[in-house]
Short mmCIF file of C-alpha atoms (C1' of nucleotides) in Angstrom, two decimals:
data_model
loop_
_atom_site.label_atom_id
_atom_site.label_comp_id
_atom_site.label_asym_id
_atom_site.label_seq_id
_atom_site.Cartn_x
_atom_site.Cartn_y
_atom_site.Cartn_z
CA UNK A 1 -13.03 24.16 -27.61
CA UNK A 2 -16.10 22.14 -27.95
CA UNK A 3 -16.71 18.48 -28.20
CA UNK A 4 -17.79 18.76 -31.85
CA UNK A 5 -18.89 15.40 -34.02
CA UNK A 6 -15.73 14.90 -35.74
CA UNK A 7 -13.37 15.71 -32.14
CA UNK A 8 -15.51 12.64 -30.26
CA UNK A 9 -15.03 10.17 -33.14
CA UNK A 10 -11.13 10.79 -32.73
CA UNK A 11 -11.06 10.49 -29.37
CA UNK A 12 -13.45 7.66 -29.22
CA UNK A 13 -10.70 5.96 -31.83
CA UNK A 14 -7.53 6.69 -29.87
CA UNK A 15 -8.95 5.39 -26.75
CA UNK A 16 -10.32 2.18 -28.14
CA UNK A 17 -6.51 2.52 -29.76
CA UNK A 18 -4.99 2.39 -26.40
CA UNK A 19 -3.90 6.28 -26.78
CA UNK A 20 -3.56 7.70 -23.05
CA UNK A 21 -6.07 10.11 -21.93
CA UNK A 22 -2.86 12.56 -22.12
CA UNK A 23 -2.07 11.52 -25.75
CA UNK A 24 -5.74 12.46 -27.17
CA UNK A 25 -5.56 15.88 -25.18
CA UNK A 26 -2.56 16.52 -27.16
CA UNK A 27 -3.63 14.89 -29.78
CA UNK A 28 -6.84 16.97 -30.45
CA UNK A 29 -5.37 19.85 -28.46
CA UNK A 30 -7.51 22.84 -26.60
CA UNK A 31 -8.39 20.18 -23.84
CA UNK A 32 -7.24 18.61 -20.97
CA UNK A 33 -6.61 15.08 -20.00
CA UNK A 34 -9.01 15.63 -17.55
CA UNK A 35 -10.93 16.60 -20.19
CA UNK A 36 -10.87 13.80 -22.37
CA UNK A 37 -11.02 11.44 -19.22
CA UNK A 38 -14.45 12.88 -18.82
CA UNK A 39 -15.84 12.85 -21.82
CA UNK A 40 -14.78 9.65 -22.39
CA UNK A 41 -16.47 8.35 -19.23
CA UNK A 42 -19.38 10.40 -20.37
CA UNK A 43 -19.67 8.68 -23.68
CA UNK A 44 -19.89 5.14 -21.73
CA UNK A 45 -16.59 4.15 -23.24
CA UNK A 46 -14.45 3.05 -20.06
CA UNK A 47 -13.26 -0.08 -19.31
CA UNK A 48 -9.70 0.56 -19.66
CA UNK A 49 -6.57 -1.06 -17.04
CA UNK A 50 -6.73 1.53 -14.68
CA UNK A 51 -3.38 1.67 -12.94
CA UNK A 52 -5.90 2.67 -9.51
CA UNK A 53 -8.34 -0.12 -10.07
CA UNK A 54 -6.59 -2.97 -11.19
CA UNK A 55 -9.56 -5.37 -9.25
CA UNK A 56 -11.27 -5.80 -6.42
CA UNK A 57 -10.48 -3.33 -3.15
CA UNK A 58 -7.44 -4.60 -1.31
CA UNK A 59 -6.75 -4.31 2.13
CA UNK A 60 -8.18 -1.60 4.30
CA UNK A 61 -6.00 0.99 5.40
CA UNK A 62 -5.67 0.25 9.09
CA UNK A 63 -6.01 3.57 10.30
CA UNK A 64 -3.84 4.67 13.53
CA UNK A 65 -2.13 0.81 13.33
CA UNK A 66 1.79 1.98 14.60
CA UNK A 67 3.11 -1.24 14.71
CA UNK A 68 0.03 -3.39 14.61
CA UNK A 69 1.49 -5.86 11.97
CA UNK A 70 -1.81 -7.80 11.94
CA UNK A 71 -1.18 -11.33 10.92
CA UNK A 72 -2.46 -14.20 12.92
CA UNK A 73 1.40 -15.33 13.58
CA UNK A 74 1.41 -18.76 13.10
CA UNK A 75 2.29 -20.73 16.39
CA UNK A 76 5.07 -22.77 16.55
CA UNK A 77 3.99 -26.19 18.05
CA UNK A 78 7.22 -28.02 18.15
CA UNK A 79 10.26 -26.52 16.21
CA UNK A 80 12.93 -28.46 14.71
CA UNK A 81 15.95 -28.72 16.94
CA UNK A 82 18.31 -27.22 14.58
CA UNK A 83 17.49 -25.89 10.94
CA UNK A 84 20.74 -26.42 9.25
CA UNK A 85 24.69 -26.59 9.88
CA UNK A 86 26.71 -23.78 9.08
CA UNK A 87 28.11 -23.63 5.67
CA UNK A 88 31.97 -24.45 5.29
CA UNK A 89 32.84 -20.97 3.75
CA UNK A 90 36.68 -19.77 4.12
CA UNK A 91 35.91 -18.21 7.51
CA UNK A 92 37.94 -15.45 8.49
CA UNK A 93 40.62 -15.30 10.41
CA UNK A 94 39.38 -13.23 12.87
CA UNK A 95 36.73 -14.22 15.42
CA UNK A 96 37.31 -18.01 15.57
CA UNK A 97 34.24 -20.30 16.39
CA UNK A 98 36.20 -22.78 18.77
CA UNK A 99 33.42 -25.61 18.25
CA UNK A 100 33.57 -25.32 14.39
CA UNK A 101 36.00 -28.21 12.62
CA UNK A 102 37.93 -26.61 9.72
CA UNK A 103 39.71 -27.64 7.20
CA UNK A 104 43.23 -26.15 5.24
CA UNK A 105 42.59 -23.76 2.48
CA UNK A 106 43.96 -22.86 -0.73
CA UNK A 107 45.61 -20.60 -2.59
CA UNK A 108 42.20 -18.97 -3.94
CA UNK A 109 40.51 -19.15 -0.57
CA UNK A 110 38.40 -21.86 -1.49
CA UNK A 111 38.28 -25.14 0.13
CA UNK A 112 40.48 -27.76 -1.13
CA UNK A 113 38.47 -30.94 -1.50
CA UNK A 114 39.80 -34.49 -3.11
CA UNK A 115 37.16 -35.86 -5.92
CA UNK A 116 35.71 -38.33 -3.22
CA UNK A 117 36.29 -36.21 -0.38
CA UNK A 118 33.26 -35.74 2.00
CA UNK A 119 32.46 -32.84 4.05
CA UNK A 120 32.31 -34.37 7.82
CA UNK A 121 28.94 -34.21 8.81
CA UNK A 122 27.51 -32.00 11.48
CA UNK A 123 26.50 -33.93 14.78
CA UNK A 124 22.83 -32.96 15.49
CA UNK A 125 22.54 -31.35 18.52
CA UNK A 126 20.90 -33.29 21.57
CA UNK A 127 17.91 -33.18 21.39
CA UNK A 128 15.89 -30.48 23.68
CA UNK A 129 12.80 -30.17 24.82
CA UNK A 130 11.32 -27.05 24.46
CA UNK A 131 8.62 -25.26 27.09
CA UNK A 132 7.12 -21.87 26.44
CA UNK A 133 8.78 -18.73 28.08
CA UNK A 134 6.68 -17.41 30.92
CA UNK A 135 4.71 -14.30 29.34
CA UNK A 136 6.30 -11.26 31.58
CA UNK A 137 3.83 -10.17 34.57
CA UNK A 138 2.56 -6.95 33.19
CA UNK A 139 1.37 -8.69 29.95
CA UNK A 140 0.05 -11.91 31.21
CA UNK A 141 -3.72 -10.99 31.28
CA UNK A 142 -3.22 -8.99 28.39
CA UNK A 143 -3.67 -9.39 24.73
CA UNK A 144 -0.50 -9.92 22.73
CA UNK A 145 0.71 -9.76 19.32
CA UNK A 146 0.33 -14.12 19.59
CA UNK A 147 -2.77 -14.02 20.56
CA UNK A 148 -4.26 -11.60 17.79
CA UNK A 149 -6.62 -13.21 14.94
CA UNK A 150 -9.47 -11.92 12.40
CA UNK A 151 -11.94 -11.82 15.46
CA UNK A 152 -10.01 -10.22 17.74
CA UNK A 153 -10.20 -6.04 18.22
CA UNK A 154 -6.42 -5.48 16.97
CA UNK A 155 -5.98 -1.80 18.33
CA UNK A 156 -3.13 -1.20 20.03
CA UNK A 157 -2.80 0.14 23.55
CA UNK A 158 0.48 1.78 24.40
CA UNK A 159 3.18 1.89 22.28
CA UNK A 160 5.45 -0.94 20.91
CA UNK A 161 8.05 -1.43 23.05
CA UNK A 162 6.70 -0.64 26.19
CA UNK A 163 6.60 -3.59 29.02
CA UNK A 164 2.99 -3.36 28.79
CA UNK A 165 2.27 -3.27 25.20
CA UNK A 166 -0.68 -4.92 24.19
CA UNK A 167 -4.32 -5.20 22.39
CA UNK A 168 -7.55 -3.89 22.66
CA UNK A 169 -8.70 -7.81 22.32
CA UNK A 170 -12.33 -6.86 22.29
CA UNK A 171 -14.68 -9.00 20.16
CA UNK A 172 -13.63 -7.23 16.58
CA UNK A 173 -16.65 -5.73 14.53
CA UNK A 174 -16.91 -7.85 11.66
CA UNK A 175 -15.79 -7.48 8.40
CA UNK A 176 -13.09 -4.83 10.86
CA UNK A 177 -9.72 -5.35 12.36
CA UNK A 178 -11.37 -3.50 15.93
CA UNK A 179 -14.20 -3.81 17.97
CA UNK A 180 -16.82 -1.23 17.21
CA UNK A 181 -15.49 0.90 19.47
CA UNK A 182 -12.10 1.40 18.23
CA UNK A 183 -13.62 1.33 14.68
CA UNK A 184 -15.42 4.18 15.45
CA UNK A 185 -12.04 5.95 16.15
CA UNK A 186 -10.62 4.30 13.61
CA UNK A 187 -12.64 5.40 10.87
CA UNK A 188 -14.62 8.86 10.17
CA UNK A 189 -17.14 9.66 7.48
CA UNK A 190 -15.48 11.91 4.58
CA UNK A 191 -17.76 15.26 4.35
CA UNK A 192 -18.60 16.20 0.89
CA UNK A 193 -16.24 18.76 -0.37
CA UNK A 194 -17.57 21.99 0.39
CA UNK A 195 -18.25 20.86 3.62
CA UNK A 196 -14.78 20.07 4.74
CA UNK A 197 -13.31 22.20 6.61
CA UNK A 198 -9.92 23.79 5.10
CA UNK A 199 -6.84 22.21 6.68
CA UNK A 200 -5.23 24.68 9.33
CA UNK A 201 -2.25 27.22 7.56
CA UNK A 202 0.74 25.71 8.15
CA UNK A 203 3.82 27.74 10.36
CA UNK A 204 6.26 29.69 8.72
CA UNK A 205 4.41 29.97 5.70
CA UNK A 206 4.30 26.37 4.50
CA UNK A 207 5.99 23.87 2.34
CA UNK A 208 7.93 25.96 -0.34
CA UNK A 209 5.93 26.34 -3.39
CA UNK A 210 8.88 26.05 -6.59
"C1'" DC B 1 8.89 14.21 -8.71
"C1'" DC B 2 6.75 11.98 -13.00
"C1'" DC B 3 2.82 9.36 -14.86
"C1'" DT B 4 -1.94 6.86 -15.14
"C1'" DG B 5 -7.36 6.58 -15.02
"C1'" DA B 6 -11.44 7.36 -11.72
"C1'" DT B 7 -14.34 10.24 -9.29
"C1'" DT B 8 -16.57 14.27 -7.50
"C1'" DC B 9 -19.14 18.27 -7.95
"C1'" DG B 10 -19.50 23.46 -8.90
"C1'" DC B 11 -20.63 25.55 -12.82
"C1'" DG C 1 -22.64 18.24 -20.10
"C1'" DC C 2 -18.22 20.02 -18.97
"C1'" DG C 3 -13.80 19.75 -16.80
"C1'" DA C 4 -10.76 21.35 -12.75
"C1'" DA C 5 -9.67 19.44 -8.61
"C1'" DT C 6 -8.84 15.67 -6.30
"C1'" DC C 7 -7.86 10.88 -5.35
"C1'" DA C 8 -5.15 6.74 -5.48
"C1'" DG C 9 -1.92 3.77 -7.33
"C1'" DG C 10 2.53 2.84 -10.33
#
DNA sequence: CCCTGATTCGC
DNA sequence: GCGAATCAGG
């Protein structure tokens, strides 16, 4: 089937109509969505919400990152003794807090509380001064999750988990979340098609094919 | 899996 | 120019 005259103006209607590229192809029928896609893109009419390209590129795809969760990890300089109290929900019977005050229950398993009856307030706990934990010997020279930010090589060496997990904390290439090193690990140059090499036959046949 | 539009590239 | 194959996201 060929793009004839009266075929384009139809499709060039149904797409400034909001049709799907699916809906022309069966719509006009002896074409593809694929298609219609392309002769639409050919004819200059684009510009449609792409479900792919909604704006700008997001976030690279960090490429080997395990368990790199790369955010700068805001430091805590000096947390608040203690957040909030507990709320006074029927606790169970089982597995009594001893330091907890409670108070008779209903029926219904709710707490039974006069009109002008006030819950007793918590006491705050004393207050505490907090010192940072002494980093463990095998990462104290090391770069840890902490000390990671946007200029700071974030490839990992070792594995999560590991007493000695840590790193790279080279100088990161810019505009990259690793050094130049590591980015040229990180990321490879895609071939054109026919010059990629076909992926290697799987064992035992493959996935099943339905 | 299904769907979407975008892109590439052999023809 | 055409459109299948592929990509990438919902």
């Amino acid at each position: 089937m060929s793009w004839t005259e009266e075929r384009i103006e139809r499709l060039k209607k149904m797409w400034a109509d909001g049709a799907t590229a699916s809906q022309i192809a069966d719509e006009l029928g002896g074409v593809s969505r694929n298609a219609v896609i392309g002769k639409a893109h050919r004819l200059g009419l684009e510009q449609r919400p792409s479900p792919v390209k909604p704006g700008e590129e997001k976030e690279k795809k960090a490429a080997p990152a395990p368990a790199a969760a790369a955010k700068p990890a805001p430091r805590a300089e000096a947390p608040s003794p203690r957040p909030q109290a507990a709320a006074p929900h029927a606790p169970s019977p089982q597995r009594l807090n001893p330091d907890m005050q409670y108070r008779s229950i209903g029926p219904g398993g709710f707490i039974r509380q006069g009109p002008g009856e006030q819950q007793a307030p918590i006491p705050p706990a004393p207050p505490r001064r907090l010192v940072p934990a002494k980093p463990s010997p095998e990462v104290a020279d090391k770069t840890s999750l902490l000390d990671l930010n946007d200029r700071i090589c974030k490839w990992p060496i070792g594995h999560p988990g590991e007493p000695d997990f840590h790193f790279c904390g080279q100088a990161a290439n810019p505009g990259f979340p690793y050094c130049v090193e590591h980015c040229g690990v990180a990321y490879q140059a895609q071939l054109p098609r026919r010059d990629r090499r076909p992926p290697p036959p799987l064992p035992f046949g493959g996935p099943r094919v339905r």
